[in-house]
């Protein structure tokens, strides 16, 4: 008799792969199928590209379903009689008609500490807000958006140089390590779900425009923005200093993780501080370490200044 916990896994991006990988490797579980988003056109050539989870699942000989809406495969889910649906960054809503199908319910790996941050951009929010920690929440799903009862919260400290990319990988691995034992313990009645109670902050989906820097803001906020939005959507400003490149986008790839108490220039004004490329903010200043002009390649600030010596003094 097969006593393995039967799972249907829902996920799409790279973030979900470590969780799926750990469940595949763990002899206590059997992955019946993977549900992921449909292939989408990507890049300038709009090449039809599968979600990373699809590629990983097929490499491990797991059936893959790609419905436009999960309810389209509700009957197939019911026929497989899973113990759990496990959802990790799937990217689509799971309706009540599907939530009730598995024996023990639907479990979600949420990339932040609940109930503090709900929504799409929860990974970037703690960096933007200057929090000292973040984490993953393993929760039972209900009809609301990230409102279900909590099974487990696992935390990590945020470093001063924490970027969106670094935290993405940390939380992806943390969720994968935490998930298997929670599924087992919950199925054995060893975990009592804890309802969410206190106030929450909704984090809407990030758009490209969110990366535009407002130099009137304090330097500490812009420094956090640069880290939180790396690598996507990135942070940028508009160059207005030279006729050949006026109104071109200037991508600010990285800044020093330090705030400089300089307040003698106009917000957005570019200047040199100890031969370093600096920008005045609404309060204090930042040192830019790497940037990229539209149509060019990423350059260190030193390299950029060698080719654009008249950049000093411009106002972004």
CSV table of N, CA and C in Angstrom, one decimal, residues 221-294:
chain,number,residue,atom,x,y,z
A,221,UNK,N,15.4,56.5,1.3
A,221,UNK,CA,14.3,55.9,0.6
A,221,UNK,C,14.7,55.5,-0.8
A,222,UNK,N,15.5,56.3,-1.5
A,222,UNK,CA,16.0,56.0,-2.8
A,222,UNK,C,17.0,54.8,-2.8
A,223,UNK,N,17.8,54.8,-1.8
A,223,UNK,CA,18.8,53.7,-1.6
A,223,UNK,C,18.0,52.4,-1.4
A,224,UNK,N,17.0,52.4,-0.7
A,224,UNK,CA,16.2,51.2,-0.5
A,224,UNK,C,15.5,50.8,-1.8
A,225,UNK,N,15.0,51.8,-2.5
A,225,UNK,CA,14.3,51.5,-3.8
A,225,UNK,C,15.3,50.8,-4.8
A,226,UNK,N,16.5,51.3,-4.8
A,226,UNK,CA,17.5,50.7,-5.7
A,226,UNK,C,17.8,49.3,-5.4
A,227,UNK,N,17.8,49.0,-4.1
A,227,UNK,CA,18.1,47.6,-3.7
A,227,UNK,C,16.8,46.7,-3.9
A,228,UNK,N,15.7,47.2,-3.5
A,228,UNK,CA,14.5,46.4,-3.6
A,228,UNK,C,14.1,46.0,-5.0
A,229,UNK,N,14.3,47.0,-6.0
A,229,UNK,CA,13.9,46.8,-7.3
A,229,UNK,C,15.0,46.2,-8.2
A,230,UNK,N,16.1,45.7,-7.6
A,230,UNK,CA,17.1,45.0,-8.4
A,230,UNK,C,16.8,43.5,-8.4
A,231,UNK,N,16.8,42.8,-9.5
A,231,UNK,CA,17.1,43.3,-10.9
A,231,UNK,C,15.9,43.9,-11.6
A,232,UNK,N,14.7,43.6,-11.2
A,232,UNK,CA,13.5,44.2,-11.9
A,232,UNK,C,12.6,44.9,-10.9
A,233,UNK,N,12.0,46.0,-11.3
A,233,UNK,CA,12.1,46.7,-12.6
A,233,UNK,C,13.3,47.5,-12.8
A,234,UNK,N,14.2,47.5,-11.7
A,234,UNK,CA,15.4,48.4,-11.8
A,234,UNK,C,14.9,49.8,-11.4
A,235,UNK,N,15.9,50.7,-11.2
A,235,UNK,CA,15.6,52.1,-10.9
A,235,UNK,C,16.3,52.9,-12.0
A,236,UNK,N,15.6,54.0,-12.3
A,236,UNK,CA,16.1,54.8,-13.5
A,236,UNK,C,15.7,56.3,-13.3
A,237,UNK,N,16.4,57.1,-14.1
A,237,UNK,CA,16.1,58.5,-14.1
A,237,UNK,C,16.2,58.9,-15.6
A,238,UNK,N,15.9,60.2,-15.8
A,238,UNK,CA,15.9,60.7,-17.2
A,238,UNK,C,17.1,61.7,-17.3
A,239,UNK,N,17.9,61.4,-18.3
A,239,UNK,CA,19.1,62.3,-18.5
A,239,UNK,C,18.6,63.5,-19.3
A,240,UNK,N,19.0,64.7,-18.9
A,240,UNK,CA,18.6,65.9,-19.6
A,240,UNK,C,19.8,66.9,-19.8
A,241,UNK,N,21.0,66.3,-19.9
A,241,UNK,CA,22.1,67.2,-19.8
A,241,UNK,C,22.9,67.5,-21.1
A,242,UNK,N,22.7,66.7,-22.1
A,242,UNK,CA,23.5,66.8,-23.3
A,242,UNK,C,22.7,66.6,-24.5
A,243,UNK,N,22.7,67.4,-25.5
A,243,UNK,CA,21.8,67.3,-26.6
A,243,UNK,C,21.8,66.0,-27.3
A,244,UNK,N,22.9,65.3,-27.3
A,244,UNK,CA,23.0,64.0,-28.0
A,244,UNK,C,22.2,62.9,-27.2
A,245,UNK,N,22.1,63.1,-25.9
A,245,UNK,CA,21.4,62.0,-25.2
A,245,UNK,C,20.3,62.6,-24.3
A,246,UNK,N,19.8,63.8,-24.6
A,246,UNK,CA,18.8,64.4,-23.8
A,246,UNK,C,17.5,63.5,-23.8
A,247,UNK,N,16.9,63.5,-22.7
A,247,UNK,CA,15.7,62.7,-22.5
A,247,UNK,C,15.9,61.2,-22.6
A,248,UNK,N,17.1,60.7,-22.6
A,248,UNK,CA,17.3,59.3,-22.6
A,248,UNK,C,17.3,58.7,-21.1
A,249,UNK,N,16.9,57.5,-21.1
A,249,UNK,CA,16.8,56.8,-19.7
A,249,UNK,C,18.2,56.5,-19.2
A,250,UNK,N,18.4,56.8,-18.0
A,250,UNK,CA,19.7,56.5,-17.3
A,250,UNK,C,19.3,55.5,-16.2
A,251,UNK,N,19.7,54.3,-16.4
A,251,UNK,CA,19.4,53.2,-15.4
A,251,UNK,C,20.5,53.3,-14.3
A,252,UNK,N,19.9,53.4,-13.0
A,252,UNK,CA,20.8,53.4,-11.9
A,252,UNK,C,20.9,51.9,-11.4
A,253,UNK,N,21.9,51.3,-11.7
A,253,UNK,CA,22.0,49.8,-11.4
A,253,UNK,C,22.4,49.6,-9.9
A,254,UNK,N,23.3,50.4,-9.4
A,254,UNK,CA,23.6,50.2,-7.9
A,254,UNK,C,24.1,51.5,-7.3
A,255,UNK,N,23.9,51.6,-6.0
A,255,UNK,CA,24.4,52.8,-5.3
A,255,UNK,C,25.1,52.2,-4.0
A,256,UNK,N,25.9,53.1,-3.4
A,256,UNK,CA,26.6,52.6,-2.2
A,256,UNK,C,25.5,52.5,-1.1
A,257,UNK,N,25.7,51.5,-0.2
A,257,UNK,CA,24.7,51.2,0.9
A,257,UNK,C,25.0,52.1,2.0
A,258,UNK,N,25.1,53.4,1.8
A,258,UNK,CA,25.4,54.4,2.8
A,258,UNK,C,24.8,55.7,2.4
A,259,UNK,N,24.3,56.5,3.4
A,259,UNK,CA,23.7,57.8,3.2
A,259,UNK,C,24.8,58.8,3.5
A,260,UNK,N,24.9,59.8,2.7
A,260,UNK,CA,25.9,60.9,2.9
A,260,UNK,C,25.2,62.2,3.3
A,261,UNK,N,25.6,62.8,4.4
A,261,UNK,CA,24.9,64.0,4.9
A,261,UNK,C,25.3,65.2,4.2
A,262,UNK,N,25.1,65.2,2.9
A,262,UNK,CA,25.4,66.4,2.1
A,262,UNK,C,24.0,67.0,1.7
A,263,UNK,N,23.9,68.3,1.9
A,263,UNK,CA,22.6,69.0,1.6
A,263,UNK,C,22.9,70.4,1.0
A,264,UNK,N,23.7,70.5,0.1
A,264,UNK,CA,24.1,71.9,-0.5
A,264,UNK,C,23.8,72.0,-2.0
A,265,UNK,N,23.2,71.0,-2.6
A,265,UNK,CA,22.9,71.1,-4.0
A,265,UNK,C,21.4,70.9,-4.2
A,266,UNK,N,20.9,71.1,-5.4
A,266,UNK,CA,19.5,70.9,-5.7
A,266,UNK,C,19.2,69.5,-5.8
A,267,UNK,N,18.0,69.0,-5.5
A,267,UNK,CA,17.6,67.6,-5.6
A,267,UNK,C,17.8,67.2,-7.0
A,268,UNK,N,18.5,66.1,-7.2
A,268,UNK,CA,18.7,65.5,-8.5
A,268,UNK,C,20.0,66.0,-9.2
A,269,UNK,N,20.7,67.0,-8.5
A,269,UNK,CA,22.0,67.5,-9.1
A,269,UNK,C,23.1,66.5,-8.9
A,270,UNK,N,23.9,66.4,-10.0
A,270,UNK,CA,25.0,65.4,-10.0
A,270,UNK,C,26.3,66.2,-9.6
A,271,UNK,N,27.0,65.6,-8.7
A,271,UNK,CA,28.3,66.3,-8.3
A,271,UNK,C,29.3,65.2,-7.9
A,272,UNK,N,30.5,65.7,-7.7
A,272,UNK,CA,31.6,64.8,-7.2
A,272,UNK,C,31.8,64.9,-5.8
A,273,UNK,N,32.0,63.8,-5.1
A,273,UNK,CA,32.3,63.8,-3.7
A,273,UNK,C,33.5,62.8,-3.5
A,274,UNK,N,34.6,63.4,-3.2
A,274,UNK,CA,35.9,62.6,-3.1
A,274,UNK,C,36.1,61.7,-4.4
A,275,UNK,N,35.8,62.4,-5.6
A,275,UNK,CA,36.0,61.8,-6.9
A,275,UNK,C,35.0,60.7,-7.2
A,276,UNK,N,33.9,60.6,-6.4
A,276,UNK,CA,32.9,59.7,-6.6
A,276,UNK,C,31.6,60.4,-7.1
A,277,UNK,N,30.9,59.6,-8.0
A,277,UNK,CA,29.7,60.2,-8.6
A,277,UNK,C,28.5,60.2,-7.6
A,278,UNK,N,28.1,61.4,-7.3
A,278,UNK,CA,27.1,61.6,-6.3
A,278,UNK,C,25.9,62.3,-6.8
A,279,UNK,N,24.7,62.1,-6.2
A,279,UNK,CA,23.5,62.8,-6.6
A,279,UNK,C,22.8,63.3,-5.3
A,280,UNK,N,22.4,64.6,-5.3
A,280,UNK,CA,21.7,65.2,-4.2
A,280,UNK,C,20.3,64.7,-4.2
A,281,UNK,N,19.8,64.3,-3.0
A,281,UNK,CA,18.4,63.9,-2.8
A,281,UNK,C,17.7,65.0,-2.0
A,282,UNK,N,16.4,64.8,-1.8
A,282,UNK,CA,15.7,65.7,-1.0
A,282,UNK,C,16.2,65.9,0.3
A,283,UNK,N,16.8,64.9,0.9
A,283,UNK,CA,17.5,64.9,2.1
A,283,UNK,C,18.7,64.0,2.0
A,284,UNK,N,19.9,64.5,2.2
A,284,UNK,CA,21.2,63.8,2.1
A,284,UNK,C,21.5,63.4,0.6
A,285,UNK,N,22.5,62.7,0.4
A,285,UNK,CA,23.0,62.3,-1.0
A,285,UNK,C,23.3,60.9,-1.1
A,286,UNK,N,23.4,60.4,-2.3
A,286,UNK,CA,23.8,59.0,-2.6
A,286,UNK,C,25.0,59.0,-3.6
A,287,UNK,N,25.8,57.9,-3.5
A,287,UNK,CA,26.9,57.7,-4.4
A,287,UNK,C,26.4,56.6,-5.4
A,288,UNK,N,26.5,56.9,-6.6
A,288,UNK,CA,26.1,55.9,-7.7
A,288,UNK,C,27.4,55.1,-8.0
A,289,UNK,N,27.3,53.8,-8.0
A,289,UNK,CA,28.5,53.0,-8.3
A,289,UNK,C,28.4,52.3,-9.7
A,290,UNK,N,27.2,52.1,-10.2
A,290,UNK,CA,27.1,51.5,-11.6
A,290,UNK,C,25.8,52.0,-12.2
A,291,UNK,N,25.9,52.3,-13.5
A,291,UNK,CA,24.8,52.9,-14.2
A,291,UNK,C,24.9,52.5,-15.7
A,292,UNK,N,23.8,52.8,-16.4
A,292,UNK,CA,23.7,52.4,-17.8
A,292,UNK,C,22.8,53.4,-18.6
A,293,UNK,N,23.4,54.0,-19.6
A,293,UNK,CA,22.7,54.9,-20.4
A,293,UNK,C,21.9,54.2,-21.5
A,294,UNK,N,20.7,54.6,-21.8
A,294,UNK,CA,19.9,54.0,-22.8
A,294,UNK,C,20.7,53.8,-24.1
